[in-house]
mmCIF file of C-alpha atoms and ligand atoms in Angstrom:
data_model
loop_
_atom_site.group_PDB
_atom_site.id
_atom_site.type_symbol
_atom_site.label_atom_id
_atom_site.label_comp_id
_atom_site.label_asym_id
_atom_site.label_seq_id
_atom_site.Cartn_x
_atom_site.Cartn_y
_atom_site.Cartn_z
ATOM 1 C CA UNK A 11 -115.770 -21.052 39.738
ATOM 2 C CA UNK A 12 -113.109 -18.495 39.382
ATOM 3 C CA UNK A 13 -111.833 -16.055 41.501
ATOM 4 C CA UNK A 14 -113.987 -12.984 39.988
ATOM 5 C CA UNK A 15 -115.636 -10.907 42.441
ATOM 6 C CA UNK A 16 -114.500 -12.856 45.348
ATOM 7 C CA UNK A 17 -112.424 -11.083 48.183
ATOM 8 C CA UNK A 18 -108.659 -11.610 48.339
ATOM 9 C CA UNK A 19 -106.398 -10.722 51.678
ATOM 10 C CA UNK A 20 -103.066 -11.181 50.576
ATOM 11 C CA UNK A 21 -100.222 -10.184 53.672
ATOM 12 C CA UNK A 22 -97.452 -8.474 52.933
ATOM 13 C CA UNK A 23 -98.542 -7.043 49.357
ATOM 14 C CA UNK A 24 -97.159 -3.670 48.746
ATOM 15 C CA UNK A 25 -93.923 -5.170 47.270
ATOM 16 C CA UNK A 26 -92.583 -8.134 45.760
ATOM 17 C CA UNK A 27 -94.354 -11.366 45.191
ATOM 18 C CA UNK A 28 -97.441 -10.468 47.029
ATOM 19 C CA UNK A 29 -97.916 -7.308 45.171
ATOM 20 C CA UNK A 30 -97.646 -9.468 41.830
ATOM 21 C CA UNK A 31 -100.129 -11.852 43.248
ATOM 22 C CA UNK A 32 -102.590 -8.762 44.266
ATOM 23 C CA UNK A 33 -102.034 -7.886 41.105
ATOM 24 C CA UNK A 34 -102.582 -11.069 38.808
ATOM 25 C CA UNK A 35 -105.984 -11.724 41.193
ATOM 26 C CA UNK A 36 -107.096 -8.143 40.345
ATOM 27 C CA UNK A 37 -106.177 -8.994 37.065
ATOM 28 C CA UNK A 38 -108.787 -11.657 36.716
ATOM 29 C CA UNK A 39 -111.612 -9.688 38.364
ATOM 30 C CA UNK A 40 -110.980 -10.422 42.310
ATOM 31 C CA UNK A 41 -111.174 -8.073 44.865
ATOM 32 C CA UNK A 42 -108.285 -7.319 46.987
ATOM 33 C CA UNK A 43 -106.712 -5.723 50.237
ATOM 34 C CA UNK A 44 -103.562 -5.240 49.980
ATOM 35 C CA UNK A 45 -101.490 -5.266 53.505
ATOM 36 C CA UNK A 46 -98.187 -3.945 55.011
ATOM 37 C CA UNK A 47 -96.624 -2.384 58.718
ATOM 38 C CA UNK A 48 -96.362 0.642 56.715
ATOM 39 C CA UNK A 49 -99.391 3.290 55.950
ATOM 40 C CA UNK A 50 -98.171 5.848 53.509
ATOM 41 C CA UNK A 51 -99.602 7.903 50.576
ATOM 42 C CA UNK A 52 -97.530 5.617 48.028
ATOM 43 C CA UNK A 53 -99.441 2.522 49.903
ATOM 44 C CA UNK A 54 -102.884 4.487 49.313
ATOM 45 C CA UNK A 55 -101.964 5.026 46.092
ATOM 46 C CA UNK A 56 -100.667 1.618 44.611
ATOM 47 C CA UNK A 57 -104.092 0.327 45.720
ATOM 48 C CA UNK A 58 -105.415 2.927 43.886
ATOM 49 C CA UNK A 59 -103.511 2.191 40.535
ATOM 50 C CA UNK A 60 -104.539 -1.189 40.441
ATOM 51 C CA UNK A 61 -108.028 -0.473 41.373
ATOM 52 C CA UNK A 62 -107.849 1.948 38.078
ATOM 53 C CA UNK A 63 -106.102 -0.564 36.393
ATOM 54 C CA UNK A 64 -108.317 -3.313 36.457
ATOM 55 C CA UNK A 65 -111.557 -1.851 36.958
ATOM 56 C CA UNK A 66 -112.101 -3.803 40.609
ATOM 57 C CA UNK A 67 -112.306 -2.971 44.418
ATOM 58 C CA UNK A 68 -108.834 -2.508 45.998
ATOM 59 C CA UNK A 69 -108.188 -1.410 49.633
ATOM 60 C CA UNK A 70 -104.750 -1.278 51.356
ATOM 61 C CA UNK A 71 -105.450 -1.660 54.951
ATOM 62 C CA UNK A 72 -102.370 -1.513 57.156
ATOM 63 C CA UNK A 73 -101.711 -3.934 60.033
ATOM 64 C CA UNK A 74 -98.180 -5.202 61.575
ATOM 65 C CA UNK A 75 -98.287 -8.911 61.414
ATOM 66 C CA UNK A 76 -95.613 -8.868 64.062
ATOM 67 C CA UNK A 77 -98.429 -8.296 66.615
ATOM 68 C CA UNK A 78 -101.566 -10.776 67.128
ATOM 69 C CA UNK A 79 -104.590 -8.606 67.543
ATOM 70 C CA UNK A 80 -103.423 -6.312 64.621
ATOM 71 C CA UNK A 81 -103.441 -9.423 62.576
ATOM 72 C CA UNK A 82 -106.593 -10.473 63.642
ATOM 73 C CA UNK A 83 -108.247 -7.121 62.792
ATOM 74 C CA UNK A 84 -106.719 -7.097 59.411
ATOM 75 C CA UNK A 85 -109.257 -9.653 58.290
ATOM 76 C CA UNK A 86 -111.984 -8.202 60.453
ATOM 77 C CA UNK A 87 -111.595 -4.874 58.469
ATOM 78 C CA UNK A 88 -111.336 -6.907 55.548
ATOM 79 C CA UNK A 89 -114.442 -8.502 56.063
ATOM 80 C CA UNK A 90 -116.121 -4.827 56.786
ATOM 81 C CA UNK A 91 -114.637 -3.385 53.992
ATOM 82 C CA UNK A 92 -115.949 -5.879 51.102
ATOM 83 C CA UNK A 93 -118.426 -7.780 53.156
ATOM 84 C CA UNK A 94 -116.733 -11.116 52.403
ATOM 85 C CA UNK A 95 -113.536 -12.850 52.476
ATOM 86 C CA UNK A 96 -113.093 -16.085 50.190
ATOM 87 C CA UNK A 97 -109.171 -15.913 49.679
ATOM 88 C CA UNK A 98 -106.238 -15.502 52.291
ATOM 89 C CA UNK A 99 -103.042 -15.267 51.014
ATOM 90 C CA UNK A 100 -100.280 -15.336 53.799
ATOM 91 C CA UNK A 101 -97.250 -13.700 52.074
ATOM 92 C CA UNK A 102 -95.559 -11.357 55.057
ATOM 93 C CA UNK A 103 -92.042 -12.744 55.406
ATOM 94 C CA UNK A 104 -89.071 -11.433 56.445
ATOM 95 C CA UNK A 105 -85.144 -12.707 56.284
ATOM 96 C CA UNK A 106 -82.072 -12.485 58.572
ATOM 97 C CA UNK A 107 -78.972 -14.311 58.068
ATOM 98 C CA UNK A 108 -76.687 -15.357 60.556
ATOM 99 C CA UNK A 109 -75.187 -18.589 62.589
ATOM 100 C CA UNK A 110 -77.613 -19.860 65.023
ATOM 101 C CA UNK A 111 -74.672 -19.339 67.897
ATOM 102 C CA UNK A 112 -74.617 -15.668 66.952
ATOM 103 C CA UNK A 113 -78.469 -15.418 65.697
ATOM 104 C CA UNK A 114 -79.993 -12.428 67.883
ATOM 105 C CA UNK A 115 -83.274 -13.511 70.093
ATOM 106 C CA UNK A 116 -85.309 -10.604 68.642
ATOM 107 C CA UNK A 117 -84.478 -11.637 64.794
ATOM 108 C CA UNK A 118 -85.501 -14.819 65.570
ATOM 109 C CA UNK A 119 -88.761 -13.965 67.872
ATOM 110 C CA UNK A 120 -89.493 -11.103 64.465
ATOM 111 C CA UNK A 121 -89.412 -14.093 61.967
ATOM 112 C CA UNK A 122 -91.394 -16.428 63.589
ATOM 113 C CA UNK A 123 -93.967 -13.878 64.206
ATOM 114 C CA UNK A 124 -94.084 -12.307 60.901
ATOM 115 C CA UNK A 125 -93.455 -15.445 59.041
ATOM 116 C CA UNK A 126 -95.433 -18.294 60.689
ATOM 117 C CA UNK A 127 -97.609 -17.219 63.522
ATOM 118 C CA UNK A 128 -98.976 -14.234 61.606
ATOM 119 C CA UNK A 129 -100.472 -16.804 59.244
ATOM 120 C CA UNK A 130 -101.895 -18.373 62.418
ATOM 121 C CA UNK A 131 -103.645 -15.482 63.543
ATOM 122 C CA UNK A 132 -105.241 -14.698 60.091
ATOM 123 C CA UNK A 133 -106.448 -18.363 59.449
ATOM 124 C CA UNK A 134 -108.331 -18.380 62.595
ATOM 125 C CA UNK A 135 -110.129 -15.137 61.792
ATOM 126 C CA UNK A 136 -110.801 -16.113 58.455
ATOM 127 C CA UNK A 137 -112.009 -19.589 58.736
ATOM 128 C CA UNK A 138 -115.341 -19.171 60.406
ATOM 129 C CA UNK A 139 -116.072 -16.340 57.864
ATOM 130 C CA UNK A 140 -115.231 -18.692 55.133
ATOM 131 C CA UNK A 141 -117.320 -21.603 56.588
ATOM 132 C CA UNK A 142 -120.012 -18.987 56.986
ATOM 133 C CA UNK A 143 -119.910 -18.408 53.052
ATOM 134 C CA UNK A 144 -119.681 -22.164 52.077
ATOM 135 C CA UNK A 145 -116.448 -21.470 50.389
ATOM 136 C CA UNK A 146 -112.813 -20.598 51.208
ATOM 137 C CA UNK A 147 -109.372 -20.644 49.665
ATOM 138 C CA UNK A 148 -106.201 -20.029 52.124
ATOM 139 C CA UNK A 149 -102.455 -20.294 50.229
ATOM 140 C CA UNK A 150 -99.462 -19.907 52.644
ATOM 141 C CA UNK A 151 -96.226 -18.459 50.671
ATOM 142 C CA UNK A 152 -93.673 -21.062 52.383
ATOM 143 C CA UNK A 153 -91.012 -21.424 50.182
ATOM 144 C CA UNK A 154 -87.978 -24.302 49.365
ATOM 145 C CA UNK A 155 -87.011 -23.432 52.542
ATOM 146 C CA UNK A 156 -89.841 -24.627 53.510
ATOM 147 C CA UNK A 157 -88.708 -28.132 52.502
ATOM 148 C CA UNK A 158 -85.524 -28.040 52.615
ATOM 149 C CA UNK A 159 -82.393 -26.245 54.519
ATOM 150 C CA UNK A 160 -79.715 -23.449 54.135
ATOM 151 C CA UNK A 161 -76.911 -22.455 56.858
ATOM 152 C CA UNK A 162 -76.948 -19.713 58.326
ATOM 153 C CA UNK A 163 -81.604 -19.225 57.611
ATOM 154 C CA UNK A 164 -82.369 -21.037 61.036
ATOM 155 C CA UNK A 165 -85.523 -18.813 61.809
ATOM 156 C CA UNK A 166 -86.806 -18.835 58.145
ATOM 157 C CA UNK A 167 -86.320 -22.448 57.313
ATOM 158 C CA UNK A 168 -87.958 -22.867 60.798
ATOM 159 C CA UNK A 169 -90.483 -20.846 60.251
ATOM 160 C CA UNK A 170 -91.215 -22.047 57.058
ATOM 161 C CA UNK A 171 -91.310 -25.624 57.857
ATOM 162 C CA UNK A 172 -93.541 -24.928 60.177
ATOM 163 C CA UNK A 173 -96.338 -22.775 58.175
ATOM 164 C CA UNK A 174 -96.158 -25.918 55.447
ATOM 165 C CA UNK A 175 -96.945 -28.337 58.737
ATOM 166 C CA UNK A 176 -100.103 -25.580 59.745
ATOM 167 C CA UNK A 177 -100.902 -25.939 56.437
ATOM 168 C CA UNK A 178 -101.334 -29.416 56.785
ATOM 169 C CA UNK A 179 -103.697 -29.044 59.959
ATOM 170 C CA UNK A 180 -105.943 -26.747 58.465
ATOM 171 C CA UNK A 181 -106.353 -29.285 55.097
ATOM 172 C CA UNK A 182 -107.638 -31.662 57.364
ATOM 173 C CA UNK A 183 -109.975 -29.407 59.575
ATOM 174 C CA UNK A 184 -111.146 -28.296 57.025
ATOM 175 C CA UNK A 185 -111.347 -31.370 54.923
ATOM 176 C CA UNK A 186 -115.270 -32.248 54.197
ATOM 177 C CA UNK A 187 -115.624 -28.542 53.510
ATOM 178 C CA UNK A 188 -115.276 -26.763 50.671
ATOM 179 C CA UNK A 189 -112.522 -25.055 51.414
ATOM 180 C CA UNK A 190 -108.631 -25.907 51.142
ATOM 181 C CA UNK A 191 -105.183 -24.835 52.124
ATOM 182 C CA UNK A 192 -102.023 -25.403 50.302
ATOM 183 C CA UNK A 193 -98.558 -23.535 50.195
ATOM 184 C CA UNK A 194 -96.622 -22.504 47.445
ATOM 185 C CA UNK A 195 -92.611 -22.909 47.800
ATOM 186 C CA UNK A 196 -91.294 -20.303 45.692
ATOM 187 C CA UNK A 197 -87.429 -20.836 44.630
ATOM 188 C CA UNK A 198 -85.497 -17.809 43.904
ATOM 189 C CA UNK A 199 -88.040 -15.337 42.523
ATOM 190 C CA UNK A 200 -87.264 -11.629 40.881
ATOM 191 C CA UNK A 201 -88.243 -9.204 42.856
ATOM 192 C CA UNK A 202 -86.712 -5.316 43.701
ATOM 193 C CA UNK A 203 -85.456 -6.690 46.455
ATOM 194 C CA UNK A 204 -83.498 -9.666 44.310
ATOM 195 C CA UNK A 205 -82.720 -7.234 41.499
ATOM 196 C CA UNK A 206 -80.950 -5.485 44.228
ATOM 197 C CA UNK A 207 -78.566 -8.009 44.713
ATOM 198 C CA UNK A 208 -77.677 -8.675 41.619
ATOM 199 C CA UNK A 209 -75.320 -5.360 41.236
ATOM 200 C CA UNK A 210 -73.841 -6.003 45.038
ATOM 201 C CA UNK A 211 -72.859 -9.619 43.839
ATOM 202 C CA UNK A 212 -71.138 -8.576 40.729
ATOM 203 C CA UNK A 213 -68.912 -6.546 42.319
ATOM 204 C CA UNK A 214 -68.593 -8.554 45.446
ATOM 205 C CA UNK A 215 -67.372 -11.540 42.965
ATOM 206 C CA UNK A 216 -65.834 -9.627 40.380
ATOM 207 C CA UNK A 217 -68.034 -11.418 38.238
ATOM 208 C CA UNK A 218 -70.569 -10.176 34.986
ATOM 209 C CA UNK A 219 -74.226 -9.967 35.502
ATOM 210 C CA UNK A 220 -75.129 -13.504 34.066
ATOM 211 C CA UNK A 221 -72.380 -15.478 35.767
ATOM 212 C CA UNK A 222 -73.683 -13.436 39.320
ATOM 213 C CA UNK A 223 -77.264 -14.649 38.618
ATOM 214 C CA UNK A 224 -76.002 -18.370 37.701
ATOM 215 C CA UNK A 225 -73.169 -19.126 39.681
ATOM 216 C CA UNK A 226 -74.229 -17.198 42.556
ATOM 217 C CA UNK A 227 -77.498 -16.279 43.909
ATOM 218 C CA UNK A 228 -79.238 -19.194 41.242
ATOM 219 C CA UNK A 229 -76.312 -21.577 42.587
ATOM 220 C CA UNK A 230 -79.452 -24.259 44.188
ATOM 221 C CA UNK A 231 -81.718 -23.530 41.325
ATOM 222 C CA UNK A 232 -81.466 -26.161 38.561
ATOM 223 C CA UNK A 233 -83.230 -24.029 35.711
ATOM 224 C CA UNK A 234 -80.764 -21.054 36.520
ATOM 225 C CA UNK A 235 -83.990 -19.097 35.548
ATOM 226 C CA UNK A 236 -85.721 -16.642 38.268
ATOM 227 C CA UNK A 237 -89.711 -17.574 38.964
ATOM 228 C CA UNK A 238 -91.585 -14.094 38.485
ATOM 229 C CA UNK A 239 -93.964 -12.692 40.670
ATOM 230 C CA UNK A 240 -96.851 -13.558 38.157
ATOM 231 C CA UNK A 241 -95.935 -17.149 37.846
ATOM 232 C CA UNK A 242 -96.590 -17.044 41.616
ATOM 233 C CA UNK A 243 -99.669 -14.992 41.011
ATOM 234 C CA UNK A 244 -100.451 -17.440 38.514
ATOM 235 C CA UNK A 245 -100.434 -20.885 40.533
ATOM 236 C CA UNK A 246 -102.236 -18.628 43.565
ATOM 237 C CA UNK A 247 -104.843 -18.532 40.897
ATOM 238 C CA UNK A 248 -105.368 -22.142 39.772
ATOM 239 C CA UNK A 249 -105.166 -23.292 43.842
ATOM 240 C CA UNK A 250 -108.295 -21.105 43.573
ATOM 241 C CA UNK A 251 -109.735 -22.533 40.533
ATOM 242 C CA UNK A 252 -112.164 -25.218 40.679
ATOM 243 C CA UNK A 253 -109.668 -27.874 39.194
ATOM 244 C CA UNK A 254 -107.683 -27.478 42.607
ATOM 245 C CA UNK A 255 -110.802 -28.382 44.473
ATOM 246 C CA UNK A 256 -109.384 -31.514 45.724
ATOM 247 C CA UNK A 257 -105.947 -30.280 46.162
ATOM 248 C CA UNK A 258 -105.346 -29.702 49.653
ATOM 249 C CA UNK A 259 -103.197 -29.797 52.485
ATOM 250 C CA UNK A 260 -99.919 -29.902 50.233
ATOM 251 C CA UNK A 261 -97.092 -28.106 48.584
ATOM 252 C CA UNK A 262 -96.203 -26.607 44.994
ATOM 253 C CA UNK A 263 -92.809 -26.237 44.168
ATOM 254 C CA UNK A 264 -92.465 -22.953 41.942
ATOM 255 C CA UNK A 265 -88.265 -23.499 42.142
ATOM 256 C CA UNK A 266 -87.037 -24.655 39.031
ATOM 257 C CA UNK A 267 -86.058 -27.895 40.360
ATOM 258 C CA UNK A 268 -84.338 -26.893 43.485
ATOM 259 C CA UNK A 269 -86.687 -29.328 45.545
ATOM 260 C CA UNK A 270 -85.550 -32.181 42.695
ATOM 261 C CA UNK A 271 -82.015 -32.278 43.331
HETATM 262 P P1 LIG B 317 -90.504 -8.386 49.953
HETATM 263 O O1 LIG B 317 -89.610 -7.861 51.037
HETATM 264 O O2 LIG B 317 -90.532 -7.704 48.635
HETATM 265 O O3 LIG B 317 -91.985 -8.484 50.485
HETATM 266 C C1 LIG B 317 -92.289 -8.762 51.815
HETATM 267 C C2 LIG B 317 -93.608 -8.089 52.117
HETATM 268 O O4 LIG B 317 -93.921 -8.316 53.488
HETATM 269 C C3 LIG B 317 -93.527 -6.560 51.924
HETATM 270 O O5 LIG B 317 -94.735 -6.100 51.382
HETATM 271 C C4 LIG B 317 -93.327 -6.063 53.333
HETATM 272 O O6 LIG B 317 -93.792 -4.748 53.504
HETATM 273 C C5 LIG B 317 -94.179 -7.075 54.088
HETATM 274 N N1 LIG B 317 -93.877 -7.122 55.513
HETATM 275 C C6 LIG B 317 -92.677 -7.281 56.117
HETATM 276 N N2 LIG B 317 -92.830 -7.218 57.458
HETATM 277 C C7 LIG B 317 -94.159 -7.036 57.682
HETATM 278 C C8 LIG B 317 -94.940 -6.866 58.849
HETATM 279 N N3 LIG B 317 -94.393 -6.862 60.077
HETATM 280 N N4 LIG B 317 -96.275 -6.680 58.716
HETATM 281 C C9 LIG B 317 -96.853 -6.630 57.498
HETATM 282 N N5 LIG B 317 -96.151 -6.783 56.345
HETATM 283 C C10 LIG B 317 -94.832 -6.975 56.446
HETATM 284 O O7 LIG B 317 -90.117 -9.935 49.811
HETATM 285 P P2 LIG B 317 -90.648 -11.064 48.812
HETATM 286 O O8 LIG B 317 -89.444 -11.682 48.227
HETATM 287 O O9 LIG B 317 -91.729 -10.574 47.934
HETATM 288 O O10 LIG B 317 -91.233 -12.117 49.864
HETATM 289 C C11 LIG B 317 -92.623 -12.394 50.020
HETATM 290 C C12 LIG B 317 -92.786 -13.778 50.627
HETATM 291 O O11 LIG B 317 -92.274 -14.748 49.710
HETATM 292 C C13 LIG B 317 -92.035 -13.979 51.944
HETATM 293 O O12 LIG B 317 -92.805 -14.765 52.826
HETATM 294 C C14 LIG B 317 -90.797 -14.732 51.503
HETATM 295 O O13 LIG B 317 -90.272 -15.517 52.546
HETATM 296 C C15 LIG B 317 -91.365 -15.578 50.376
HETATM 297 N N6 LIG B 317 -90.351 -16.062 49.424
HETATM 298 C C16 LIG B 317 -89.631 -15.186 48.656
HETATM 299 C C17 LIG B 317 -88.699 -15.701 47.740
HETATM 300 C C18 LIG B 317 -87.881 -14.798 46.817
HETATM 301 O O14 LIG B 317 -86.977 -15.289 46.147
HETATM 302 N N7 LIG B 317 -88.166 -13.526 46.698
HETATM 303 C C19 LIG B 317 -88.514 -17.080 47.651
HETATM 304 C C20 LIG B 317 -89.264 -17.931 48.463
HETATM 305 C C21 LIG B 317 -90.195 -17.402 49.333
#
């Protein structure tokens, strides 16, 4: 089985890593709805371009994953859109950095939302559907931090932790079905938002571009070599491939050893 003409949600996907996993499952012939807060002509458009691209059915369907019912619905419109949905992707995240004496309450309430309970919300719509079908992939984009710990990341690393324990629970419920759940823990991985930093750090250190990348922002990760958004794309892929049948309920690191160290 392989993921052509099956129905992808992936959260969060009109940027970064889940736009390169829209992208690599469009690539190899799935359907997809591609999801942000935001509901512009640029997001109409991207989904567009890859529909073009890669001759398959692409809808960007907006919905804040900050609020339940919205979250909810995004699968429900999913569903009426394509008339399936075989493959949730739970890639929404968000980041705030600060000491967990001075962390504010509504950074902290905004993370766990967007990055743990949001996943909630869309597992629970999707499940029965999925059941209904015989068939059902779900991948959660936790990350190292979802294994291990940074200062100063309290609400990610907790809500990370906690979306690769869910993960766990919905292996098992689902466990004499064919369906799994797995997360991927994604290292540092390039995205606009990464290339961003790069500049900032150089001049923050007074440092070149290659000793910013290595010494600084790849400090924790062993390779000292960024994961792309297609490698992610890429093991999103093989979880849905019929040699990852029996993988469930676990973690992949994609972190070029971080996790090892
Ligand atoms: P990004 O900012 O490029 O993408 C985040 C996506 O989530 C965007 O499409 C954004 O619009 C969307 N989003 C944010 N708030 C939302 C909301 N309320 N409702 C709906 N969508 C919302 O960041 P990214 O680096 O691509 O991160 C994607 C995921 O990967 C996150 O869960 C992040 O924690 C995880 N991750 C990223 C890295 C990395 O190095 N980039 C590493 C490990 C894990």
């Amino acid at each position: 089985m392989s993921v052509k003409g099956k129905v992808a949600i992936i959260t969060g996907s009109n940027s970064g890593i889940g736009l390169g996993v829209a992208e690599e499952l469009a690539r190899l012939g799935a359907k997809v709805v591609l999801n942000s807060f935001s509901d512009s002509d640029e997001d109409h458009a991207l989904a567009e371009r890859i529909s073009g691209e890669h001759n398959t059915g692409v809808a960007y369907i907006q919905a804040d994953m900050s609020d339940p019912e919205a979250t909810r619905a995004l699968v429900t419109k999913a569903h009426a859109k394509f008339g399936r949905v075989d493959i949730l992707v739970n890639n929404a995240g968000i980041q705030h950095v600060a000491g967990i004496d001075e962390f504010p309450t509504e950074k902290w309430d905004a993370i766990i939302a967007i990055n743990m309970s949001s996943a909630f919300h869309t597992t629970a719509a999707a499940l029965p559907l999925m059941r209904e079908q015989g068939w059902g992939r779900v991948v959660n984009i936790a990350s190292a931090h979802g294994l291990t710990a940074s200062p100063y990341k309290s609400a990610y690393v907790a809500a990370k932790h906690g979306v690769v324990g869910m993960t766990k629970v919905v292996a098992l419920e689902t466990a004499q079905e064919p369906i799994t759940a797995n997360a991927i823990c994604p290292g540092y991985v390039m995205t606009p938002l990464v290339e961003k930093q790069i500049p900032e750090t150089m001049e923050k250190y007074g440092m070149d571009r290659e000793t910013a990348i290595k010494e600084v922002l790849l400090a924790r990760q062993p390779s000292k070599e960024f994961a792309t958004t297609q490698q992610i794309g890429g093991t999103v892929a093989f979880l849905c491939s019929d040699a990852a049948a029996q993988i469930t309920g676990t973690t992949i690191s994609v972190d070029g050893g971080w996790t090892a160290l």
